[in-house]
Coordinates of N, CA and C in Angstrom, one line a residue:
M82 N 208.0 61.0 34.8 CA 206.7 61.3 35.8 C 206.6 62.8 36.2
S83 N 205.5 63.4 36.0 CA 205.5 64.6 36.4 C 205.7 65.0 38.1
E84 N 206.3 66.3 38.4 CA 206.3 66.5 40.0 C 205.2 66.7 40.4
L85 N 203.9 66.8 39.8 CA 202.4 66.2 40.7 C 202.4 64.9 40.9
S86 N 202.4 64.2 39.8 CA 202.2 62.7 40.3 C 203.2 62.4 41.1
T87 N 204.5 62.8 41.4 CA 205.7 62.3 41.9 C 205.3 62.6 43.4
I88 N 204.5 64.0 43.9 CA 204.0 63.9 45.1 C 203.0 63.4 45.2
L89 N 201.9 63.2 44.5 CA 200.9 61.9 45.0 C 201.1 60.7 45.4
S90 N 202.1 60.3 44.5 CA 202.6 59.0 44.6 C 203.4 58.8 46.1
S91 N 204.2 59.6 46.4 CA 205.3 59.8 47.4 C 204.0 60.2 48.6
A92 N 202.9 60.8 48.5 CA 202.0 60.9 49.3 C 201.4 59.5 49.6
L93 N 200.9 58.8 48.9 CA 200.7 57.7 49.0 C 201.5 56.8 49.6
L94 N 202.8 56.7 49.4 CA 203.6 55.7 50.4 C 203.7 56.3 51.6
M95 N 203.7 57.5 52.1 CA 203.7 58.1 53.3 C 202.5 57.9 54.0
L96 N 201.5 57.8 53.6 CA 200.2 57.7 54.3 C 200.0 56.1 54.6
I97 N 200.6 54.9 53.9 CA 200.8 53.8 54.1 C 201.6 53.7 55.5
M98 N 202.7 54.3 55.2 CA 203.7 54.1 56.3 C 202.9 54.4 57.5
I99 N 202.0 55.5 57.7 CA 201.7 56.0 58.9 C 200.3 55.2 59.2
D100 N 199.5 54.7 58.4 CA 198.7 54.0 58.7 C 197.4 54.6 59.2
P101 N 196.3 55.4 58.4 CA 195.2 55.9 59.3 C 194.3 55.2 60.0
S102 N 194.2 53.5 59.7 CA 193.4 52.9 60.3 C 193.4 52.7 61.6
D103 N 195.0 52.7 62.1 CA 195.1 52.5 63.3 C 194.9 53.3 64.2
K104 N 194.9 54.9 63.7 CA 194.8 56.1 64.2 C 193.3 56.1 64.4
I105 N 192.2 55.6 63.6 CA 191.0 55.8 63.6 C 190.5 54.8 64.9
L106 N 190.9 53.7 64.6 CA 190.7 52.7 65.9 C 190.9 53.4 67.5
L107 N 192.1 54.0 67.4 CA 192.5 54.9 68.5 C 191.5 55.8 68.8
V108 N 191.1 56.5 68.1 CA 189.8 57.5 68.2 C 188.6 56.6 69.1
S109 N 188.4 55.7 68.5 CA 187.3 54.9 69.1 C 187.5 54.2 70.3
F110 N 188.8 54.1 70.8 CA 189.0 53.7 71.9 C 189.0 54.9 73.3
L111 N 189.5 56.3 72.6 CA 189.5 57.4 73.4 C 188.1 57.8 73.2
R112 N 187.2 57.7 73.0 CA 185.9 57.9 72.8 C 185.1 57.4 73.8
E113 N 185.6 56.3 74.8 CA 185.0 55.6 75.5 C 185.2 56.6 76.9
D114 N 186.2 57.3 77.0 CA 186.6 57.8 78.3 C 186.7 59.3 78.1
F115 N 187.0 60.1 77.0 CA 187.0 61.3 77.1 C 185.9 62.0 75.9
H116 N 185.9 63.3 76.7 CA 184.8 64.3 75.7 C 185.4 64.9 74.3
I117 N 184.4 64.8 73.4 CA 185.0 65.0 72.2 C 185.8 66.1 72.0
E118 N 185.4 67.0 72.7 CA 186.2 68.5 72.4 C 187.9 68.1 72.8
D119 N 188.1 67.6 74.0 CA 189.4 67.0 74.4 C 190.3 66.0 73.3
I120 N 189.7 65.1 72.5 CA 189.8 64.3 71.4 C 190.4 65.2 70.2
K121 N 189.3 66.4 70.0 CA 189.8 67.2 68.9 C 191.1 67.8 69.1
A122 N 191.1 68.2 70.5 CA 192.4 68.7 70.7 C 193.6 68.1 70.5
L123 N 193.4 66.7 70.8 CA 194.5 65.7 70.8 C 194.9 65.4 69.4
I124 N 193.6 65.5 68.5 CA 194.3 65.0 67.1 C 195.0 66.2 66.5
I125 N 194.6 67.4 66.8 CA 195.2 68.4 66.2 C 196.7 68.6 66.3
R126 N 196.6 68.9 67.9 CA 198.6 68.6 68.4 C 199.0 67.5 67.9
A127 N 198.7 66.3 68.0 CA 199.4 65.1 67.9 C 199.8 65.2 66.4
N128 N 199.0 65.9 65.3 CA 199.1 65.7 63.8 C 200.2 66.8 63.8
L129 N 200.0 67.7 64.1 CA 200.8 68.9 64.4 C 202.5 68.6 64.6
I130 N 202.5 67.9 65.7 CA 203.9 67.2 66.4 C 204.6 66.4 65.5
G131 N 203.5 65.4 64.9 CA 203.9 64.6 63.9 C 204.4 65.2 62.6
F132 N 203.8 66.3 62.0 CA 204.4 66.7 60.8 C 205.4 67.4 61.2
L133 N 205.7 68.3 62.3 CA 207.1 68.9 62.5 C 208.4 67.8 62.8
L134 N 207.9 66.5 63.3 CA 209.1 65.8 63.5 C 209.4 65.2 62.2
L135 N 208.4 65.0 61.1 CA 208.9 64.3 60.0 C 209.5 65.3 59.1
A136 N 209.0 66.7 59.0 CA 209.1 67.4 58.3 C 211.1 67.6 58.5
S137 N 211.3 67.6 59.8 CA 212.6 67.9 60.3 C 213.4 66.6 60.0
F138 N 213.3 65.8 59.7 CA 213.8 64.4 59.2 C 214.0 64.4 57.8
A139 N 212.9 65.0 57.2 CA 213.1 65.4 55.7 C 214.0 66.3 55.2
V140 N 214.3 67.4 56.4 CA 215.1 68.5 56.0 C 216.4 68.0 56.2
A141 N 216.7 67.3 57.4 CA 218.0 67.3 58.4 C 218.5 66.3 58.1
G142 N 217.7 64.9 57.5 CA 218.2 63.4 57.6 C 219.2 63.0 57.1
Q143 N 219.0 63.7 56.0 CA 220.5 63.1 54.8 C 221.6 63.8 55.6
I144 N 221.6 65.0 56.1 CA 222.8 65.8 56.6 C 223.2 65.1 57.9
I145 N 222.2 64.7 58.7 CA 222.5 64.0 59.9 C 223.6 62.6 59.7
L146 N 223.0 61.9 58.7 CA 223.3 60.3 58.2 C 224.3 60.8 57.5
R147 N 225.1 61.4 56.9 CA 226.1 61.8 55.8 C 227.3 62.6 56.6
E148 N 227.3 63.6 57.4 CA 227.8 64.3 58.1 C 228.0 64.0 59.3
I149 N 227.2 63.6 60.2 CA 227.5 63.0 61.6 C 227.9 61.4 61.5
F150 N 227.3 60.8 61.0 CA 227.3 59.1 61.2 C 228.0 58.4 60.0
H151 N 227.8 59.6 58.9 CA 228.7 59.0 57.8 C 227.9 57.4 57.3
I152 N 226.8 57.8 57.0 CA 225.9 56.4 56.7 C 225.3 56.8 55.2
D153 N 225.4 55.8 54.6 CA 224.8 56.0 53.1 C 223.5 55.7 53.1
I154 N 222.9 56.5 51.9 CA 221.3 56.3 52.0 C 220.8 54.9 51.7
N155 N 221.8 54.0 50.9 CA 221.4 52.9 50.7 C 221.2 51.7 52.1
A156 N 222.2 52.2 52.9 CA 222.1 51.2 54.3 C 221.0 51.8 55.4
L157 N 220.7 53.2 55.1 CA 219.3 53.4 55.6 C 218.0 52.7 54.7
K158 N 218.0 52.4 53.9 CA 217.2 51.6 53.1 C 217.1 50.3 53.8
V159 N 217.9 50.0 53.8 CA 218.4 48.4 54.1 C 217.8 48.2 55.7
A160 N 218.2 49.1 56.7 CA 218.0 48.9 58.0 C 216.5 49.3 58.0
G161 N 216.0 50.5 57.5 CA 214.5 51.0 57.4 C 213.7 49.6 56.7
G162 N 213.9 49.3 55.7 CA 213.6 48.1 55.0 C 213.2 46.9 56.2
F163 N 214.4 46.7 56.8 CA 214.0 45.7 57.6 C 213.0 46.1 58.9
V164 N 213.1 47.0 59.2 CA 211.9 48.2 60.4 C 210.7 47.7 59.9
L165 N 210.2 48.3 58.7 CA 208.8 48.2 57.8 C 209.0 46.8 57.8
F166 N 209.6 45.8 57.7 CA 209.2 44.4 57.4 C 208.5 43.8 58.7
K167 N 209.0 44.3 59.7 CA 208.8 43.9 61.0 C 207.7 44.2 61.5
I168 N 207.5 45.6 61.2 CA 206.2 46.5 61.5 C 205.1 45.8 61.1
G169 N 205.5 45.6 59.5 CA 204.5 44.6 59.0 C 203.9 43.5 59.2
L170 N 205.0 42.5 59.7 CA 204.7 41.3 60.0 C 203.8 41.4 61.4
E171 N 204.1 42.1 62.2 CA 203.3 42.2 63.9 C 202.1 42.8 63.2
A172 N 201.9 43.6 62.4 CA 200.6 44.1 62.0 C 199.6 42.8 61.3
L173 N 200.3 42.3 60.8 CA 199.6 41.0 59.9 C 199.2 40.3 60.8
E174 N 200.3 39.7 61.8 CA 199.8 38.8 62.8 C 199.1 39.2 64.2
G175 N 198.9 40.4 64.6 CA 198.4 41.0 65.7 C 197.4 41.5 65.2
G176 N 197.2 42.6 64.3 CA 196.1 43.2 63.7 C 195.8 44.4 64.2
G177 N 197.3 45.0 65.0 CA 197.1 46.3 65.4 C 198.5 46.8 65.4
M178 N 198.9 47.9 65.8 CA 200.4 48.3 65.8 C 200.7 49.4 67.0
F179 N 199.7 49.6 68.1 CA 200.2 50.4 69.2 C 199.6 49.6 70.4
T180 N 200.2 50.1 71.5 CA 199.3 49.8 72.9 C 199.2 51.2 73.2
L181 N 198.4 51.2 74.2 CA 197.9 52.6 74.7 C 197.5 52.4 76.3
K182 N 198.6 53.3 77.0 CA 198.4 53.3 78.4 C 196.9 54.4 78.8
R183 N 196.3 54.2 79.9 CA 195.4 55.2 80.1 C 196.0 56.1 81.1
E184 N 195.6 57.3 80.4 CA 195.8 58.3 81.0 C 195.0 59.4 81.3
R185 N 194.8 60.1 82.7 CA 193.6 61.3 82.8 C 193.7 62.5 82.3
D186 N 195.3 62.7 81.9 CA 195.2 64.0 81.0 C 195.3 63.2 79.6
I187 N 194.4 63.7 78.5 CA 194.4 63.1 77.2 C 195.5 64.0 76.5
L188 N 195.7 65.1 76.7 CA 197.0 66.1 75.9 C 198.0 65.6 76.3
A189 N 198.3 64.6 77.5 CA 199.8 63.8 77.9 C 199.9 62.7 76.8
L190 N 198.9 62.4 75.8 CA 199.2 61.4 74.9 C 199.5 62.1 73.5
A191 N 199.5 63.4 73.7 CA 199.8 64.2 72.1 C 200.9 63.7 71.5
A192 N 202.3 63.9 72.2 CA 203.3 63.9 71.9 C 203.7 62.3 71.8
V193 N 203.4 61.8 73.0 CA 203.8 60.3 73.0 C 202.7 59.7 73.4
P194 N 202.0 58.4 73.1 CA 202.7 57.9 72.1 C 202.0 58.2 70.4
V195 N 200.9 59.2 70.7 CA 200.3 59.8 69.2 C 201.1 60.0 68.1
A196 N 201.5 61.0 68.4 CA 202.5 62.0 67.6 C 203.9 61.1 67.0
M197 N 204.4 60.4 68.1 CA 205.6 59.7 67.9 C 205.7 58.5 69.3
P198 N 205.3 57.1 68.7 CA 205.8 56.8 67.1 C 204.5 56.3 66.4
L199 N 203.0 56.8 66.7 CA 202.1 56.4 66.0 C 201.9 56.8 64.7
I200 N 202.4 58.4 64.6 CA 202.3 59.0 63.3 C 203.7 59.1 62.9
A201 N 204.4 60.1 63.4 CA 206.0 59.7 63.3 C 206.7 58.3 63.7
G202 N 206.4 57.3 63.1 CA 207.5 56.3 63.5 C 208.5 56.1 63.1
P203 N 209.0 54.7 62.8 CA 210.3 54.5 62.2 C 210.2 54.4 60.8
A204 N 209.0 54.0 60.3 CA 208.5 53.5 58.8 C 208.3 55.0 58.3
A205 N 207.6 55.9 59.0 CA 207.6 57.0 58.3 C 208.5 58.2 58.1
I206 N 209.5 57.7 59.5 CA 211.0 58.6 59.3 C 211.6 58.3 58.0
T207 N 211.6 56.9 57.9 CA 212.9 56.4 56.7 C 212.1 56.8 55.6
A208 N 210.8 56.8 55.2 CA 210.2 57.2 54.1 C 210.2 59.0 53.7
A209 N 210.3 59.7 55.0 CA 210.6 61.2 54.8 C 212.1 61.3 54.2
I210 N 213.2 60.6 54.9 CA 214.6 60.6 54.4 C 214.9 60.3 53.1
T211 N 214.4 59.0 52.8 CA 214.2 58.6 51.6 C 213.9 59.3 50.4
L212 N 212.6 60.1 50.8 CA 211.9 60.8 49.7 C 212.5 62.2 49.3
T213 N 213.4 62.4 50.2 CA 214.1 63.7 50.2 C 215.4 63.2 49.3
A214 N 215.8 62.0 49.5 CA 217.3 61.9 49.0 C 216.9 61.6 47.4
E215 N 215.9 60.8 47.1 CA 215.4 60.6 45.8 C 214.7 61.7 45.1
Y216 N 213.8 62.4 45.9 CA 213.3 63.8 44.5 C 213.4 65.2 45.6
G217 N 213.8 65.2 46.6 CA 214.2 66.6 47.0 C 213.2 67.1 47.9
Y218 N 213.7 67.9 48.6 CA 212.8 68.8 49.7 C 211.1 68.8 49.6
L219 N 211.0 69.7 48.3 CA 209.5 70.1 48.0 C 208.8 68.8 47.9
V220 N 209.1 67.7 47.1 CA 208.4 66.4 47.2 C 208.2 65.8 48.8
S221 N 209.2 65.5 49.1 CA 209.2 65.0 50.6 C 208.3 65.7 51.6
L222 N 208.4 67.3 51.8 CA 207.4 67.9 52.5 C 206.2 67.8 51.9
S223 N 206.0 68.1 50.8 CA 204.4 68.2 50.2 C 203.9 66.8 50.4
A224 N 204.3 65.7 50.0 CA 203.6 64.4 50.6 C 203.5 64.2 52.0
T225 N 204.4 64.7 52.9 CA 204.2 64.3 54.2 C 203.2 65.4 54.6
A226 N 203.1 66.6 54.0 CA 201.8 67.6 54.4 C 200.5 66.7 54.0
I227 N 200.5 66.1 52.8 CA 199.3 65.8 52.3 C 198.6 64.6 52.9
A228 N 199.6 63.8 53.6 CA 199.5 62.1 54.0 C 199.2 62.7 55.7
I229 N 199.6 63.6 56.5 CA 199.2 64.3 57.6 C 197.8 64.6 57.8
A230 N 197.6 65.5 56.2 CA 196.4 65.7 56.5 C 195.1 65.2 56.3
I231 N 195.5 64.0 55.6 CA 194.6 62.8 55.4 C 194.3 62.1 56.6
V232 N 195.6 62.0 57.2 CA 195.5 61.2 58.9 C 194.4 62.2 59.6
A233 N 194.6 63.4 59.6 CA 193.9 64.0 60.7 C 192.2 64.2 60.2
I234 N 192.2 64.0 59.1 CA 190.8 64.4 58.4 C 190.1 63.2 58.9
S235 N 190.7 62.0 58.6 CA 190.2 60.4 58.9 C 189.8 60.3 60.2
M236 N 191.0 60.7 61.3 CA 190.6 60.8 62.7 C 189.3 61.6 63.2
F237 N 189.1 62.9 62.4 CA 188.1 63.6 63.0 C 186.4 63.1 62.4
V238 N 186.6 62.3 60.9 CA 185.6 61.5 60.3 C 185.1 60.7 61.4
A239 N 186.2 59.8 61.9 CA 185.9 58.8 62.9 C 185.1 59.3 64.2
L240 N 185.7 60.5 64.6 CA 185.3 60.7 66.0 C 183.8 61.6 65.5
Y241 N 183.4 62.2 64.5 CA 182.0 62.7 64.4 C 181.0 61.7 63.6
M242 N 181.5 61.0 62.7 CA 180.7 60.2 62.0 C 180.6 58.7 62.3
M243 N 181.2 58.1 63.1 CA 181.2 56.8 63.9 C 181.0 56.7 65.1
K244 N 179.9 56.4 65.8 CA 179.6 56.3 67.0 C 180.3 54.8 67.5
S245 N 180.2 54.1 66.5 CA 181.0 52.8 67.2 C 181.6 52.3 66.0
V246 N 183.2 51.9 66.0 CA 183.8 51.7 65.0 C 183.8 50.2 65.0
N247 N 183.9 49.8 63.6 CA 183.7 48.1 63.6 C 185.4 47.7 64.1
K248 N 185.5 47.3 65.1 CA 187.1 47.1 65.4 C 187.6 45.6 64.6
T249 N 186.8 44.8 64.4 CA 186.9 43.7 63.3 C 187.3 44.0 62.2
F250 N 186.3 44.8 61.5 CA 186.8 45.4 60.4 C 188.4 46.2 60.3
L251 N 188.3 47.3 61.1 CA 189.7 47.7 61.3 C 191.0 46.7 61.7
S252 N 190.9 45.4 62.5 CA 191.4 44.8 62.4 C 192.2 44.2 61.3
V253 N 190.7 43.7 60.4 CA 191.4 42.9 59.3 C 192.0 44.0 58.3
T254 N 191.4 45.5 58.3 CA 192.3 46.3 57.5 C 193.9 46.9 57.8
I255 N 193.8 46.5 59.2 CA 195.4 46.6 59.3 C 196.0 45.7 59.1
R256 N 195.6 44.3 59.0 CA 196.3 43.0 58.7 C 196.9 43.4 57.4
I257 N 195.9 43.9 56.7 CA 196.2 43.9 55.0 C 197.0 45.1 54.7
I258 N 197.0 46.5 55.4 CA 198.0 47.3 55.5 C 199.5 46.8 55.7
G259 N 199.5 45.6 56.8 CA 200.5 45.2 57.4 C 201.3 44.4 56.0
L260 N 200.5 43.9 55.5 CA 201.4 42.8 54.3 C 202.2 43.8 53.3
F261 N 201.2 44.9 53.1 CA 201.8 45.9 52.2 C 203.1 46.6 52.5
I262 N 202.9 46.9 53.9 CA 204.3 47.1 54.5 C 205.2 46.5 54.4
M263 N 205.1 44.8 54.8 CA 206.1 44.2 54.5 C 206.7 44.1 53.2
A264 N 205.8 44.3 52.2 CA 206.3 44.2 50.5 C 207.1 45.5 50.4
I265 N 206.9 46.7 51.1 CA 207.5 47.8 50.7 C 208.8 47.6 51.7
G266 N 209.2 47.0 52.7 CA 210.0 46.9 53.2 C 210.9 45.9 52.6
A267 N 210.5 45.0 52.2 CA 211.2 44.0 51.3 C 212.1 44.6 50.2
Q268 N 211.2 45.6 49.5 CA 211.9 46.1 48.3 C 212.7 47.1 48.7
M269 N 212.4 47.8 49.8 CA 213.5 48.6 50.0 C 214.7 48.1 50.6
M270 N 214.6 47.1 51.0 CA 215.9 46.2 51.5 C 216.5 45.9 50.2
V271 N 216.0 45.4 49.5 CA 216.6 44.7 47.8 C 217.2 46.0 47.5
E272 N 216.7 47.2 47.3 CA 217.1 48.3 46.7 C 218.6 48.8 47.3
G273 N 218.2 48.9 48.6 CA 219.6 49.1 49.8 C 220.7 48.1 49.2
V274 N 220.4 47.0 48.9 CA 221.6 46.1 49.1 C 222.1 46.0 47.6
V275 N 221.5 46.5 46.5 CA 221.5 46.9 45.1 C 222.7 47.9 44.9
G276 N 221.9 48.9 45.7 CA 222.7 50.1 45.8 C 224.1 50.2 46.5
I277 N 224.4 49.3 47.3 CA 225.4 48.9 48.2 C 226.4 48.2 47.1
Y278 N 225.8 47.2 46.6 CA 226.8 46.7 45.7 C 227.3 47.4 44.4
L279 N 226.3 48.2 43.8 CA 226.7 48.8 42.8 C 227.8 50.4 43.2
L280 N 227.5 50.7 44.3 CA 228.6 51.6 44.9 C 230.0 50.8 45.1
M281 N 229.8 49.4 45.4 CA 231.2 49.1 46.1 C 232.1 48.6 44.9
T282 N 231.1 48.4 43.5 CA 231.8 47.5 42.3 C 232.3 48.7 41.8
S283 N 231.6 49.9 41.7 CA 232.3 51.3 41.1 C 233.4 51.9 41.8
S284 N 233.4 51.9 43.0 CA 234.6 52.2 43.5 C 235.6 51.6 43.9
G285 N 235.3 50.0 43.5 CA 236.4 49.0 43.6 C 236.8 49.2 42.3

């Protein structure tokens, strides 16, 4: 597999982990209470913060795991896979992945909860660290940048092109994405368990 195809497939994985449909639904809710210019500022700030957070984990995640906590990447796959499975199950059952408290200052929402955990959530953080471990910094950072750009564009499209988002359609979409996230989580857990087993048998 060429580096470009690896980056694109990794970007698709990261995009699924972030889930743009939830962000489109968020924009739909915000339009009811805030001006478009304020929502634009929120989108830019939240996605920038989200990218910086994910990039930080992509660059320093392995070092923190191995040098400080002495955690093997396979253990992270098992734990991260469990988290993904749980998030996917909640999306599948509830049709949504976030709750939003009403704020007078919309920009107060940019860092929390929009940038984290809606953009840089447990699933995306796990993916960023895992991609770095498997393919290196360039692939992980490039995939993260592409995914964040797509998320930001989809939020702007929802803001300008959709006067009223069909919440039923988005709810169904979120459930379908939740199913894929559950499958990815299950696969990550299996890969982690196999990796730990091979590590134990080789060292033993």
